[in-house]
Amino acid sequence: MEETLLSFLSIAYALECQTAKAVTNEMYCCTSAKGEYFVRVTNYKTYKEQKAELEWTAHLFEHGVGVPEIIRSVKHSLLERLTVEGKERLVVVFGAAPGIHLPRSRWDASVFGALGRQIGRMHRVSQGYIASGTTGQIGHWHESPEYDFGSAIPAEETRIHDIAIEVMAKVKALPQEESTYGLIHGDLWLENILVDDSSRLTMIDFQDCERHYLLYDLAVPIYSALEYSYTGSGSILEYERSITQALIDGYREEHELSAEMLAHLPLMLQLKQLFDYNLMHLYWDAESLSEEQVRLLNLYRMRIERMHA
């Protein structure tokens, strides 16, 4: 695959890369004399869906939002087709973004304030983009099968199903106004955020972008921090309070967030937890679960039930 990719980049992008190293199953780090690039090779979504994602991301980049630059091909396309072993893949080339994945201990209120500003800027810039009518194939959140909580979660978990129905109904009943509903990243867990030495942030991996309540883009990094980044020192409640307030304050510097909408943040956190629990059932093999997977399933089920006790 690496040799095929290097040859393809030379022809389709006029990029003379010397090395290509797999970072994940679908992402490759490629180096050339001009610099470093990250190349996504996937069929995760259709051509039209990926094109819509990339056009939006390119718009954000052009308007100063912290997202990666998309390198266009020699045909000036954001997206190219590559056939590997008889199967078509879609290729996107990103310029290497500055920064690193921060260690857990460095995800403090100051970083969350900067993140809030970046998310607010993204939502503000996207309002004009939506008005232009060029959003294409970016779908609404509830259209995704990953939000179909009734299909993968075992039928015998009747309490979880009842909670999922209740949460979905409450979320869908929220007002869909320009200031509350629009294009979001959708998966801003902390591994999808790079931070450089000047606290400049870059949000990466927009494959799960969708039309959703804007508040969800604030719920996900809070949820992610509490799940993965709290180091265990001090009070976790105080940590949650400080990062949440910093994120909200930063966001409000760039985009409107009413007190009425903010009151629904706990609801969005509940939706995120149900979403993750559903993903476990969708993508884990129920017949060969590890001890850690069983532990996580039990932990999430307990949390969801307790939140609605």
PDB file of C-alpha atoms in Angstrom, residues 64-67 97-103 106-119 121 193-203 250 253:
ATOM      1  CA  GLY A  64      -9.214  31.345   9.835  1.00  0.00           C
ATOM      2  CA  VAL A  65     -10.677  28.421  11.766  1.00  0.00           C
ATOM      3  CA  GLY A  66      -8.134  25.982  13.222  1.00  0.00           C
ATOM      4  CA  VAL A  67      -8.516  23.049  10.830  1.00  0.00           C
ATOM      5  CA  ALA A  97      -1.032  20.691  11.258  1.00  0.00           C
ATOM      6  CA  PRO A  98       1.091  22.276  13.991  1.00  0.00           C
ATOM      7  CA  GLY A  99       0.966  20.928  17.518  1.00  0.00           C
ATOM      8  CA  ILE A 100       0.714  17.663  19.398  1.00  0.00           C
ATOM      9  CA  HIS A 101      -1.814  15.567  21.272  1.00  0.00           C
ATOM     10  CA  LEU A 102      -1.469  17.024  24.738  1.00  0.00           C
ATOM     11  CA  PRO A 103      -0.629  14.785  27.699  1.00  0.00           C
ATOM     12  CA  ARG A 106      -2.091  19.571  30.393  1.00  0.00           C
ATOM     13  CA  TRP A 107      -5.801  19.638  29.544  1.00  0.00           C
ATOM     14  CA  ASP A 108      -6.603  22.465  31.924  1.00  0.00           C
ATOM     15  CA  ALA A 109      -9.016  25.402  31.922  1.00  0.00           C
ATOM     16  CA  SER A 110      -6.735  27.616  29.799  1.00  0.00           C
ATOM     17  CA  VAL A 111      -6.637  25.063  26.980  1.00  0.00           C
ATOM     18  CA  PHE A 112     -10.396  24.542  27.204  1.00  0.00           C
ATOM     19  CA  GLY A 113     -10.905  28.293  26.943  1.00  0.00           C
ATOM     20  CA  ALA A 114      -8.915  28.322  23.699  1.00  0.00           C
ATOM     21  CA  LEU A 115     -10.875  25.317  22.479  1.00  0.00           C
ATOM     22  CA  GLY A 116     -14.163  27.063  23.239  1.00  0.00           C
ATOM     23  CA  ARG A 117     -13.079  30.048  21.132  1.00  0.00           C
ATOM     24  CA  GLN A 118     -12.111  27.785  18.252  1.00  0.00           C
ATOM     25  CA  ILE A 119     -15.427  25.892  18.332  1.00  0.00           C
ATOM     26  CA  ARG A 121     -15.460  30.534  15.572  1.00  0.00           C
ATOM     27  CA  ILE A 193      -7.389  18.276  18.798  1.00  0.00           C
ATOM     28  CA  LEU A 194      -3.763  19.341  18.337  1.00  0.00           C
ATOM     29  CA  VAL A 195      -2.186  22.093  20.457  1.00  0.00           C
ATOM     30  CA  ASP A 196       1.076  23.904  19.695  1.00  0.00           C
ATOM     31  CA  ASP A 197       3.467  25.790  22.007  1.00  0.00           C
ATOM     32  CA  SER A 198       1.481  29.011  21.539  1.00  0.00           C
ATOM     33  CA  SER A 199      -1.770  27.271  22.582  1.00  0.00           C
ATOM     34  CA  ARG A 200      -2.981  27.426  18.984  1.00  0.00           C
ATOM     35  CA  LEU A 201      -5.471  24.631  18.359  1.00  0.00           C
ATOM     36  CA  THR A 202      -6.205  22.576  15.259  1.00  0.00           C
ATOM     37  CA  MET A 203      -9.307  20.395  15.079  1.00  0.00           C
ATOM     38  CA  GLY A 250     -14.315  30.951  25.315  1.00  0.00           C
ATOM     39  CA  GLU A 253     -16.383  35.229  22.801  1.00  0.00           C
TER      40      GLU A 253
END
